PDB file of C-alpha atoms in Angstrom:
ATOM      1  CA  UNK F1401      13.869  11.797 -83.546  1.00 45.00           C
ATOM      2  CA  UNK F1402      15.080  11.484 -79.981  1.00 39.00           C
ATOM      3  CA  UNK F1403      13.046  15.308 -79.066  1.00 43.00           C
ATOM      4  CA  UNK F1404       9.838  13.949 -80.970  1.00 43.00           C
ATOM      5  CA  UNK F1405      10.219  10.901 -78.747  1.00 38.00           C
ATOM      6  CA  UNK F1406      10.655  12.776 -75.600  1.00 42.00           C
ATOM      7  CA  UNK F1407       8.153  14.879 -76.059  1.00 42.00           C
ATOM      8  CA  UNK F1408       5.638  12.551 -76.849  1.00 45.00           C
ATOM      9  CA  UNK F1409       6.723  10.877 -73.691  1.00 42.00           C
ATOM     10  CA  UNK F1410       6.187  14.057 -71.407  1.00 44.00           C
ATOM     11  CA  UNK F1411       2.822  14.584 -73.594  1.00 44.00           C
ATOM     12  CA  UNK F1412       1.673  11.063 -72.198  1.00 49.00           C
ATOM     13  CA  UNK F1413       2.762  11.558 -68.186  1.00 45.00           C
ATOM     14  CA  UNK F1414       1.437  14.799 -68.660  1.00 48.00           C
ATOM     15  CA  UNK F1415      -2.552  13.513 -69.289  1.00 50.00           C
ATOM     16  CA  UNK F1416      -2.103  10.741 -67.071  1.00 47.00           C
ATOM     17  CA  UNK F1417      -1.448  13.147 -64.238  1.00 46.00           C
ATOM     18  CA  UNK F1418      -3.979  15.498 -65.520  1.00 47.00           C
ATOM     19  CA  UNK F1419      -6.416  12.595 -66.074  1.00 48.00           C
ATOM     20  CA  UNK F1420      -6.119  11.288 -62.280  1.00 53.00           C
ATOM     21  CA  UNK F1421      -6.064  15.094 -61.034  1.00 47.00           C
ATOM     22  CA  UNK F1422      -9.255  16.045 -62.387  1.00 46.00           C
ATOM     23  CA  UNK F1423     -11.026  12.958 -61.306  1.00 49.00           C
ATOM     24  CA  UNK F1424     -10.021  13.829 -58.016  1.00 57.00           C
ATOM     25  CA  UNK F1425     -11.488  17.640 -57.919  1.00 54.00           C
ATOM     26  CA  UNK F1426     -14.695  16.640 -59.592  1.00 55.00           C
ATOM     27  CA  UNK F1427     -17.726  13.813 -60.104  1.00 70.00           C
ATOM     28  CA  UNK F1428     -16.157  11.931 -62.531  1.00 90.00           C
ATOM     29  CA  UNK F1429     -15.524   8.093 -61.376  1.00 97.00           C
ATOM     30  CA  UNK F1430     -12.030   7.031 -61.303  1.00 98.00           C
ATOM     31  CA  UNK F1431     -11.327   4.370 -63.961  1.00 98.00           C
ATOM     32  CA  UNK F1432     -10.456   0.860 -62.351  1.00 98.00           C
ATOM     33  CA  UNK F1433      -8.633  -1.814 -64.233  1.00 98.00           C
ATOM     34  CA  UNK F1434      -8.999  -5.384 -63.352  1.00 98.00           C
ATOM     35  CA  UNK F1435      -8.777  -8.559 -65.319  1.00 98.00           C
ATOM     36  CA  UNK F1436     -11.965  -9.885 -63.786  1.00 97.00           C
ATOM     37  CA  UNK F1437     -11.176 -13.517 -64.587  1.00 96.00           C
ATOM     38  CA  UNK F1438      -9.851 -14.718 -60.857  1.00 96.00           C
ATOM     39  CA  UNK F1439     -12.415 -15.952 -58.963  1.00 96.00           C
ATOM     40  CA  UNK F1440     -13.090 -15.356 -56.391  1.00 97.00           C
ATOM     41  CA  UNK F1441     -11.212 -12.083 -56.376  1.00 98.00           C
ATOM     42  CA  UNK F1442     -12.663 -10.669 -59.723  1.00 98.00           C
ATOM     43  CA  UNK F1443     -14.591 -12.481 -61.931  1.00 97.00           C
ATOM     44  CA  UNK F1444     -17.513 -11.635 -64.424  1.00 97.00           C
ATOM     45  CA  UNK F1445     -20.372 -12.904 -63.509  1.00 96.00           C
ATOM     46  CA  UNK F1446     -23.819 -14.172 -65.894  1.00 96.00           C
ATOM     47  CA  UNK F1447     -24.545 -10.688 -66.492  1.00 97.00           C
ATOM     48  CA  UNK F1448     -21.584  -9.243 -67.502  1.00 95.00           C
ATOM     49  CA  UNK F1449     -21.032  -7.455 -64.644  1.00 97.00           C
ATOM     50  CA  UNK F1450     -17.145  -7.374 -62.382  1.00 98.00           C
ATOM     51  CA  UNK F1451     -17.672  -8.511 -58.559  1.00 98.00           C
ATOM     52  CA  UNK F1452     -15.746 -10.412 -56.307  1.00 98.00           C
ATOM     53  CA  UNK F1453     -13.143 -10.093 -53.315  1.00 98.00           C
ATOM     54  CA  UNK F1454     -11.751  -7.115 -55.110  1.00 98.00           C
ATOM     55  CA  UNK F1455     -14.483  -5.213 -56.381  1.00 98.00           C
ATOM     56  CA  UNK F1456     -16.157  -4.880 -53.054  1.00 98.00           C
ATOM     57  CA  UNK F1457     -13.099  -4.595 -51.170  1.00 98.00           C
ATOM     58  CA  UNK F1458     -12.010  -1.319 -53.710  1.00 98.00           C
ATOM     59  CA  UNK F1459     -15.149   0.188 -53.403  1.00 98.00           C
ATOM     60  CA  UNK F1460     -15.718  -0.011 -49.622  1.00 98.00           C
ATOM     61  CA  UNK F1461     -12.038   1.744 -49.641  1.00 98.00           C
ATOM     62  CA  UNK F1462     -13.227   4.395 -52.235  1.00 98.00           C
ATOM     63  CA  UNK F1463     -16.406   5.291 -50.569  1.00 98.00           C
ATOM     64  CA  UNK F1464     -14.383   5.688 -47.101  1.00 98.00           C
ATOM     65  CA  UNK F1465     -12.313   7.982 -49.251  1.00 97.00           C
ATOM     66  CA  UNK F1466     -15.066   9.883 -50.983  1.00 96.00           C
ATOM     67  CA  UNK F1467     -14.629   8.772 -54.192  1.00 97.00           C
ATOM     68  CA  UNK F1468     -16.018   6.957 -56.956  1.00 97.00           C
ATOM     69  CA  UNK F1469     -15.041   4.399 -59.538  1.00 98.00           C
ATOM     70  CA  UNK F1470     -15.858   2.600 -62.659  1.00 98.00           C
ATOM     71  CA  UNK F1471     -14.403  -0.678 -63.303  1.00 98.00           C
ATOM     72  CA  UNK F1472     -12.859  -1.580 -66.807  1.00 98.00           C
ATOM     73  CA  UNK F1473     -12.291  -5.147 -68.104  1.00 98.00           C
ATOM     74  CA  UNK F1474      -8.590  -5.603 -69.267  1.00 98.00           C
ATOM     75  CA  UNK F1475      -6.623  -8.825 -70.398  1.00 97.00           C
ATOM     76  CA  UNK F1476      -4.253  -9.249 -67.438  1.00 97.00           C
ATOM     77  CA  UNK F1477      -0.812  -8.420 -69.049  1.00 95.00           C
ATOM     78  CA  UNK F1478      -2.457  -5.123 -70.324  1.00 97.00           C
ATOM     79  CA  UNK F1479      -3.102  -3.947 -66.703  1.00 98.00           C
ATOM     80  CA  UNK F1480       0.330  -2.138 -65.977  1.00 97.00           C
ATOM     81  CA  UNK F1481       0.878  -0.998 -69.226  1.00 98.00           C
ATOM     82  CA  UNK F1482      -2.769   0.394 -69.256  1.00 98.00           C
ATOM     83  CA  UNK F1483      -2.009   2.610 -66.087  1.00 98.00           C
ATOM     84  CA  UNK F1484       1.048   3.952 -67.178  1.00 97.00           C
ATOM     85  CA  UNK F1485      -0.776   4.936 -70.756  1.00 97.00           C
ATOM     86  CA  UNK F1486      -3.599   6.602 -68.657  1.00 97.00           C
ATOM     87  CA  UNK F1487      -6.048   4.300 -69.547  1.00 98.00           C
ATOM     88  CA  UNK F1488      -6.858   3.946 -66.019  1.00 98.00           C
ATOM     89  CA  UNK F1489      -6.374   5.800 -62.321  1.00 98.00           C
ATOM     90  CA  UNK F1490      -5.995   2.928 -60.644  1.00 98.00           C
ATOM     91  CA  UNK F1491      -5.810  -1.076 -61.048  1.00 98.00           C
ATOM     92  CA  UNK F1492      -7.199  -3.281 -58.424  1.00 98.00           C
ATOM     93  CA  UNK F1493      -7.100  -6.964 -59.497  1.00 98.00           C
ATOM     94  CA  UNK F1494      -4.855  -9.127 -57.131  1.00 97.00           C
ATOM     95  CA  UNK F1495      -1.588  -7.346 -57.937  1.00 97.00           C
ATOM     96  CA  UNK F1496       1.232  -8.401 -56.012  1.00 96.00           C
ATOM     97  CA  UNK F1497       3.313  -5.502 -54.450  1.00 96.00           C
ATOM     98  CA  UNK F1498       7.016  -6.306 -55.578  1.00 94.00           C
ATOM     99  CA  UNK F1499      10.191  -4.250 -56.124  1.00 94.00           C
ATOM    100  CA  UNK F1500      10.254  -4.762 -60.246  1.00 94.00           C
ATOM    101  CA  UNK F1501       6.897  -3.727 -60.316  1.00 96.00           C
ATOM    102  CA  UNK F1502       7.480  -0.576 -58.052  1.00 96.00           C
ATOM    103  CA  UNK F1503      10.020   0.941 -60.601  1.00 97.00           C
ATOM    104  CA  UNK F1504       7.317   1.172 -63.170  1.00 97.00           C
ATOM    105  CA  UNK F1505       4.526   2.259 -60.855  1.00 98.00           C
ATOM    106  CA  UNK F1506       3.244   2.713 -57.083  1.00 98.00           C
ATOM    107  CA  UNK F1507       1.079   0.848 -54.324  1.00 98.00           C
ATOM    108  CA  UNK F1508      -0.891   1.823 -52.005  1.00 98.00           C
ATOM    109  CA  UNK F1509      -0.445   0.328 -48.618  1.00 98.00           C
ATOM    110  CA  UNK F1510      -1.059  -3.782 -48.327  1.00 97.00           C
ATOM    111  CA  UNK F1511      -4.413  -5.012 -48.443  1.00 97.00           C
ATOM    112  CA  UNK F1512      -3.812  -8.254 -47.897  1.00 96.00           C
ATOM    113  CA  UNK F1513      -1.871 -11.274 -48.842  1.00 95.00           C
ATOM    114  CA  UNK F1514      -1.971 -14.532 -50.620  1.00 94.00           C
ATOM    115  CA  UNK F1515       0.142 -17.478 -51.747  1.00 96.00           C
ATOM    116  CA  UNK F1516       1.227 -19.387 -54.165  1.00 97.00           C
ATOM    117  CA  UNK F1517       1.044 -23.370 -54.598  1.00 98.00           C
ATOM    118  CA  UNK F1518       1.997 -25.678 -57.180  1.00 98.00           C
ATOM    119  CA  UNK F1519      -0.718 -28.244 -58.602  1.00 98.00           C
ATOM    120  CA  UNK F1520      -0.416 -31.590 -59.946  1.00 98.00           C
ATOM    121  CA  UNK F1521      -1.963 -34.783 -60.568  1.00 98.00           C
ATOM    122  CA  UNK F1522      -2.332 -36.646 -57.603  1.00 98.00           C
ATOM    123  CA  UNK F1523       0.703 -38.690 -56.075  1.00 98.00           C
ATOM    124  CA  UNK F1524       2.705 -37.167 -59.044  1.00 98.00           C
ATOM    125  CA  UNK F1525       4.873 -35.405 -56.851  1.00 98.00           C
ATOM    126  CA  UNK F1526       5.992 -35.810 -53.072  1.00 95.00           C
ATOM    127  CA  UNK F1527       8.011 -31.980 -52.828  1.00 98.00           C
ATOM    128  CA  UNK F1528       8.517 -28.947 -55.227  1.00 98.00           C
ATOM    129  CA  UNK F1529      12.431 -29.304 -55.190  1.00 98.00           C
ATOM    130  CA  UNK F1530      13.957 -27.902 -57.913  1.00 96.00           C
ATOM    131  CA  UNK F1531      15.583 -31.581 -58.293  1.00 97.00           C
ATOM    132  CA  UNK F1532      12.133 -33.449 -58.030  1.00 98.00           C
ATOM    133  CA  UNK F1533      10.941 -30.896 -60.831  1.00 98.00           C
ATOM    134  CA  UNK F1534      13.775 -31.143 -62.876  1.00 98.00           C
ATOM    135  CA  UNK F1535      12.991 -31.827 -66.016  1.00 98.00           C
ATOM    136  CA  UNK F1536       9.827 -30.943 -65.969  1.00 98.00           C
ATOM    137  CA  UNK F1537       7.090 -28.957 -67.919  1.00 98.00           C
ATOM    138  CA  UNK F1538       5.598 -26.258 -65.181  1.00 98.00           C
ATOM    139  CA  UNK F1539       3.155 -23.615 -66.626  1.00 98.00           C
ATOM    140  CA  UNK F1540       2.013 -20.561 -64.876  1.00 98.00           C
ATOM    141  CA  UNK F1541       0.292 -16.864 -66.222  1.00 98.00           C
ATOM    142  CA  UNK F1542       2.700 -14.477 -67.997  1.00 97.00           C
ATOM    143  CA  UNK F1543       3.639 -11.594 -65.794  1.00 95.00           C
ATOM    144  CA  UNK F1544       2.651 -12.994 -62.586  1.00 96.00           C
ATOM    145  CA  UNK F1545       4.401 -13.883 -59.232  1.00 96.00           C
ATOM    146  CA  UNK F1546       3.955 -17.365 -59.712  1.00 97.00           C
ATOM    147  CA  UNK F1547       5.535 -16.818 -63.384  1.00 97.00           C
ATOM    148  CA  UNK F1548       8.105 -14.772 -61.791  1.00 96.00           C
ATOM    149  CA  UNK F1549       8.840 -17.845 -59.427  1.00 97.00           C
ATOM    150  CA  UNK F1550       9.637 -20.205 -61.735  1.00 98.00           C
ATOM    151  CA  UNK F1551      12.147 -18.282 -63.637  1.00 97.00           C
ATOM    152  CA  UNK F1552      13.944 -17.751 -60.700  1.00 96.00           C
ATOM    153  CA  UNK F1553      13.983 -21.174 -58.958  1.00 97.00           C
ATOM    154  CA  UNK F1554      13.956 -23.686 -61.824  1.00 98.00           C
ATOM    155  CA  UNK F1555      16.358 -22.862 -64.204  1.00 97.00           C
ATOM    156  CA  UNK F1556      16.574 -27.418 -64.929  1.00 97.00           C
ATOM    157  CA  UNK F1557      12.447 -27.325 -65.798  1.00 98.00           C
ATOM    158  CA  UNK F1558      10.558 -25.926 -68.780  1.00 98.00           C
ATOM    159  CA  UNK F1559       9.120 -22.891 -67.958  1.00 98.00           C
ATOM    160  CA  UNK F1560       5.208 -22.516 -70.056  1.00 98.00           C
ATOM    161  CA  UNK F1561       3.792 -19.190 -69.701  1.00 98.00           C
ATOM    162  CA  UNK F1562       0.031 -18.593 -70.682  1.00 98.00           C
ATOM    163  CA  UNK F1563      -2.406 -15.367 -71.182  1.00 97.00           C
ATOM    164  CA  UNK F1564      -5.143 -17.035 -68.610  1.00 97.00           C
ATOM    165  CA  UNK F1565      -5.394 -19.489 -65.561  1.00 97.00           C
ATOM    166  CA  UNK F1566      -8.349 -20.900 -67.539  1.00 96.00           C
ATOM    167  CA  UNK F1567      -5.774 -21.775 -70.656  1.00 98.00           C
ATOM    168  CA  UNK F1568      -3.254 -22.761 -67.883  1.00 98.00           C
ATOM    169  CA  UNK F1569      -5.667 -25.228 -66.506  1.00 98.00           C
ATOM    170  CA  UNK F1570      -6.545 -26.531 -69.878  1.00 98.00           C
ATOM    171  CA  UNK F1571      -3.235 -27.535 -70.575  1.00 98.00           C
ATOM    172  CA  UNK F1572      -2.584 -29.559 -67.044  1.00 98.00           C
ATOM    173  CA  UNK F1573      -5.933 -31.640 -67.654  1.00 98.00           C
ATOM    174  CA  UNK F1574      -4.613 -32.193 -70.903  1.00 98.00           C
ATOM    175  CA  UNK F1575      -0.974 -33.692 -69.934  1.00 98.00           C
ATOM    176  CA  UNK F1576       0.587 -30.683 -72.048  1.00 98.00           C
ATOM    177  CA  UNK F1577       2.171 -29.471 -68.397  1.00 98.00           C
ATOM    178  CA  UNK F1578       3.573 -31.601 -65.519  1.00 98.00           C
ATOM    179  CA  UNK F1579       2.281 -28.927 -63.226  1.00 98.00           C
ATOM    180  CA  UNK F1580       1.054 -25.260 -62.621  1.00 98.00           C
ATOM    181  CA  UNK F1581       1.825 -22.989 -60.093  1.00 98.00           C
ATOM    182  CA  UNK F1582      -0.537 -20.189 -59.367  1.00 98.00           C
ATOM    183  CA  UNK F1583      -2.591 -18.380 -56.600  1.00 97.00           C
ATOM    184  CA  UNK F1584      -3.662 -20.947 -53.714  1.00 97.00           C
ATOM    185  CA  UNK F1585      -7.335 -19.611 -52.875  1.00 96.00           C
ATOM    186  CA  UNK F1586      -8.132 -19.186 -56.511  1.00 97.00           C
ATOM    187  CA  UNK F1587      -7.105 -22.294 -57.606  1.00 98.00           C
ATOM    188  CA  UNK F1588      -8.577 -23.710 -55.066  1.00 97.00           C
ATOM    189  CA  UNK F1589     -11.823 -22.113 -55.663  1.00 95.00           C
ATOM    190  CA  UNK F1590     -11.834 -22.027 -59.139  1.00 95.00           C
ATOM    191  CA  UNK F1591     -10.467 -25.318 -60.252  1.00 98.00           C
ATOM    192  CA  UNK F1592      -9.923 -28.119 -57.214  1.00 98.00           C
ATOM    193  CA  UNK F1593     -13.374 -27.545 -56.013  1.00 97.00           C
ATOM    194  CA  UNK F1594     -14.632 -28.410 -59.361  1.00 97.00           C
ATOM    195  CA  UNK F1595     -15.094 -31.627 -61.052  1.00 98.00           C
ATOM    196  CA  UNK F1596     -12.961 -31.186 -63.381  1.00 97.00           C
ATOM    197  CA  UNK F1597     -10.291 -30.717 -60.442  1.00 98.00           C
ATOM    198  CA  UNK F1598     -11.179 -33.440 -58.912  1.00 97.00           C
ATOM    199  CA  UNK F1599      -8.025 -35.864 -60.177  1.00 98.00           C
ATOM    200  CA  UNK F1600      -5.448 -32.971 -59.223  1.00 98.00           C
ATOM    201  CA  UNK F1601      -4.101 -31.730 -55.670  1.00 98.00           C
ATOM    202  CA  UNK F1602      -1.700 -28.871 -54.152  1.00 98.00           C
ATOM    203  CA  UNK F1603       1.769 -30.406 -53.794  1.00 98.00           C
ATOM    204  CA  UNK F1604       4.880 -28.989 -51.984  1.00 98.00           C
ATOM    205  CA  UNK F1605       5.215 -25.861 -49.785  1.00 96.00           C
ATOM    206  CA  UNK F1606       2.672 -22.656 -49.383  1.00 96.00           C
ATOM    207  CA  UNK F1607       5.177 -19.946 -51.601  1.00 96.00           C
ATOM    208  CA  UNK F1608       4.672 -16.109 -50.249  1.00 93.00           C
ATOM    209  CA  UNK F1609       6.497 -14.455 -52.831  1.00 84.00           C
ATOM    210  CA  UNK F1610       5.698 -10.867 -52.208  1.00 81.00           C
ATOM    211  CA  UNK F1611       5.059  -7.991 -49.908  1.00 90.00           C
ATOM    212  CA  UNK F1612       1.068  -8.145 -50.192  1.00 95.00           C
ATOM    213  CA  UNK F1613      -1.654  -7.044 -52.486  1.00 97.00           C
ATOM    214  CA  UNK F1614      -1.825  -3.731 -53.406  1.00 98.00           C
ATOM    215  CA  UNK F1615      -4.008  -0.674 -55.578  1.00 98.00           C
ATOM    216  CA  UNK F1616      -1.712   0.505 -58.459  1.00 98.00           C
ATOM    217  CA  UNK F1617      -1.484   4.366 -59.254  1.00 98.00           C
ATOM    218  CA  UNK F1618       0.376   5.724 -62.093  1.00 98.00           C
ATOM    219  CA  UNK F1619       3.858   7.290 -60.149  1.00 97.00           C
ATOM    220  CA  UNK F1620       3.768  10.741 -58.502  1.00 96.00           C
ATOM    221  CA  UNK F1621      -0.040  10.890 -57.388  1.00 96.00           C
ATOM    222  CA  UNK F1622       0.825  11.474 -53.974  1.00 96.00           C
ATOM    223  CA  UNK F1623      -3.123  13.097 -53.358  1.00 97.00           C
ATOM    224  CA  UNK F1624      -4.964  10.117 -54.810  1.00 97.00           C
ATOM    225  CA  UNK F1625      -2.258   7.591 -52.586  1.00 98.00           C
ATOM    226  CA  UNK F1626      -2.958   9.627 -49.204  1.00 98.00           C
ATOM    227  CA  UNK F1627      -6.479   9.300 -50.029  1.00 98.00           C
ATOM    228  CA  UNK F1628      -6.687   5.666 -50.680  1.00 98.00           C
ATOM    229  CA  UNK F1629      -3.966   4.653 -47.802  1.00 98.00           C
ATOM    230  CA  UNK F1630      -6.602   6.850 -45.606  1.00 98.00           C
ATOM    231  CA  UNK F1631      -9.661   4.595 -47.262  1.00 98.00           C
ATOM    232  CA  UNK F1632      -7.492   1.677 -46.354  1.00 98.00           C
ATOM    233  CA  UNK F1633      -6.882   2.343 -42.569  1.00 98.00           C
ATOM    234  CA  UNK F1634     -10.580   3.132 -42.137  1.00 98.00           C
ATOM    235  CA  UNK F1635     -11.939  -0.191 -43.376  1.00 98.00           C
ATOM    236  CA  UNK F1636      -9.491  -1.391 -41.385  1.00 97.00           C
ATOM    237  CA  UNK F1637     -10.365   0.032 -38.004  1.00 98.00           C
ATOM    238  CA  UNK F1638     -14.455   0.285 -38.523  1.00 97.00           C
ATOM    239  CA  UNK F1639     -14.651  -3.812 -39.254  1.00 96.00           C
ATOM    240  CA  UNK F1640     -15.413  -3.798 -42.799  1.00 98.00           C
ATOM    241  CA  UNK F1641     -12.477  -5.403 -44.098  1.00 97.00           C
ATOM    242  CA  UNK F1642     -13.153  -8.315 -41.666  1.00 96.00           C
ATOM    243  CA  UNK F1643     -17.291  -8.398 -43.145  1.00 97.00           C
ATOM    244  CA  UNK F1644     -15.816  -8.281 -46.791  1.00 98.00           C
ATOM    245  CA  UNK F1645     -13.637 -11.402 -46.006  1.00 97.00           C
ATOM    246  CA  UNK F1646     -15.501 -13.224 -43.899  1.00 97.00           C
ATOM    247  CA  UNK F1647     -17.920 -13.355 -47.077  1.00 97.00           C
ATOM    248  CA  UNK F1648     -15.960 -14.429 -49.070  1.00 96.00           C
ATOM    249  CA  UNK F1649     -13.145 -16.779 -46.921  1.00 95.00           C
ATOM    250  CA  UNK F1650     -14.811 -17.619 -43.946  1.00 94.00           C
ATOM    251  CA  UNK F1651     -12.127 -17.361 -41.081  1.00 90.00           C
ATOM    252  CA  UNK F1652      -9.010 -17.461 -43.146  1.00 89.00           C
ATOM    253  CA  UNK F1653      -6.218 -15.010 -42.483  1.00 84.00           C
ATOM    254  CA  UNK F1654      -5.584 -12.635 -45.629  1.00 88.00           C
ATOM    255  CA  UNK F1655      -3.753  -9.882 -43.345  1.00 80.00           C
TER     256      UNK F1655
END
């Protein structure tokens, strides 16, 4: 049982690394996964089609590496698991570079950073203190920073996980959550600037949990990392990175 089980393990690792190899020596687009359901990162938008913060910022580092891509819709908490399964080359989709993700699979250098924020009604809370909190029913998306957050810091609240930030939202409007915690711009973006965020407001302090946003690989792809960390530095240094954001965030700071 145990040899069967090991050897169905090499079999997978094997075609991954064959899978990502051959993309690399010939036309055939690398797969990208992304959730495409975080505005205004990666979203879907009337057509059906992936764009965003993301999407253009992963293909202006792909064609400065001479590659291609394709990109794949994927329910967020499939993402990692799909890489390591070689159902993708890469993901690109907001993931936060962090040591417990890192022993599963690598990063490619930062792209860029974001924070975290915790959202309430307004005037419900003065400070995110884990004794103003106690008590307390705080929801955030399963497998996420701001998920990873809460475990840590409020052992005295309820902790309410959820598949989407759009079924996390849903929840807060409807009382079944004190408060949410989740990515500041996004949120922003995609619920205070709406009406229906309009009763609701960031609360406490600005949370940078991580050490940036990074492209995941599958481990060992050393050729495909060089190439992207290469892609990377270029947008960097020939102002692209700074057109790509000033599109989508004016003058803020993601670096």
């Amino acid at each position: 049982m145990r040899k069967a089980i090991a050897i169905s393990l090499f079999v997978c690792v094997l075609g991954t690394l064959f899978s990502v190899n051959a993309s690399l020596g010939s036309d055939r687009p690398l797969r990208i996964g992304v959730e495409g359901a975080l505005a205004p990162f990666n979203y879907t938008d009337p057509s059906g089609k992936v764009v965003g913060f993301d999407v253009e910022l992963t293909d202006a580092i792909l064609d400065a590496s001479g590659l291609t891509g394709e990109w794949i819709r994927q329910d967020w908490d499939g993402l990692i698991p799909g890489i390591i399964a070689g159902k993708f080359d890469i993901v690109s989709a907001t993931v936060s570079i962090t040591e417990e993700r890192k022993k599963r699979v690598d990063f490619t250098d930062p792209l860029y950073r974001t924070s975290i924020r915790f959202v309430a009604a307004k005037g419900a809370f003065l400070d995110d203190r884990n004794s103003t909190l106690r008590g307390k029913r705080l929801g955030a998306q399963r497998a996420t920073v701001s998920s990873a957050h809460l475990q840590k810091h409020y052992p005295d609240s309820e902790v309410v996980l959820y598949d989407t930030q759009d079924a996390l939202r849903l929840d807060l409007i409807a009382g079944r959550i004190d408060a949410l915690i989740a990515d500041q711009i996004a949120t922003e973006d995609s619920f205070l600037k709406k009406p229906e965020g309009t009763g609701y407001e960031f609360f406490g302090s600005v949370i940078k949990p991580d050490d940036g946003i990074g492209i995941v690989l599958p481990k060992g792809h050393d050729e495909l990392m060089q190439r992207l960390n290469s892609g990377i530095a270029t947008i960097r240094s020939n102002g692209k990175f700074d057109q790509i954001s000033e599109k989508y965030f004016g003058d803020t700071d993601l670096r």
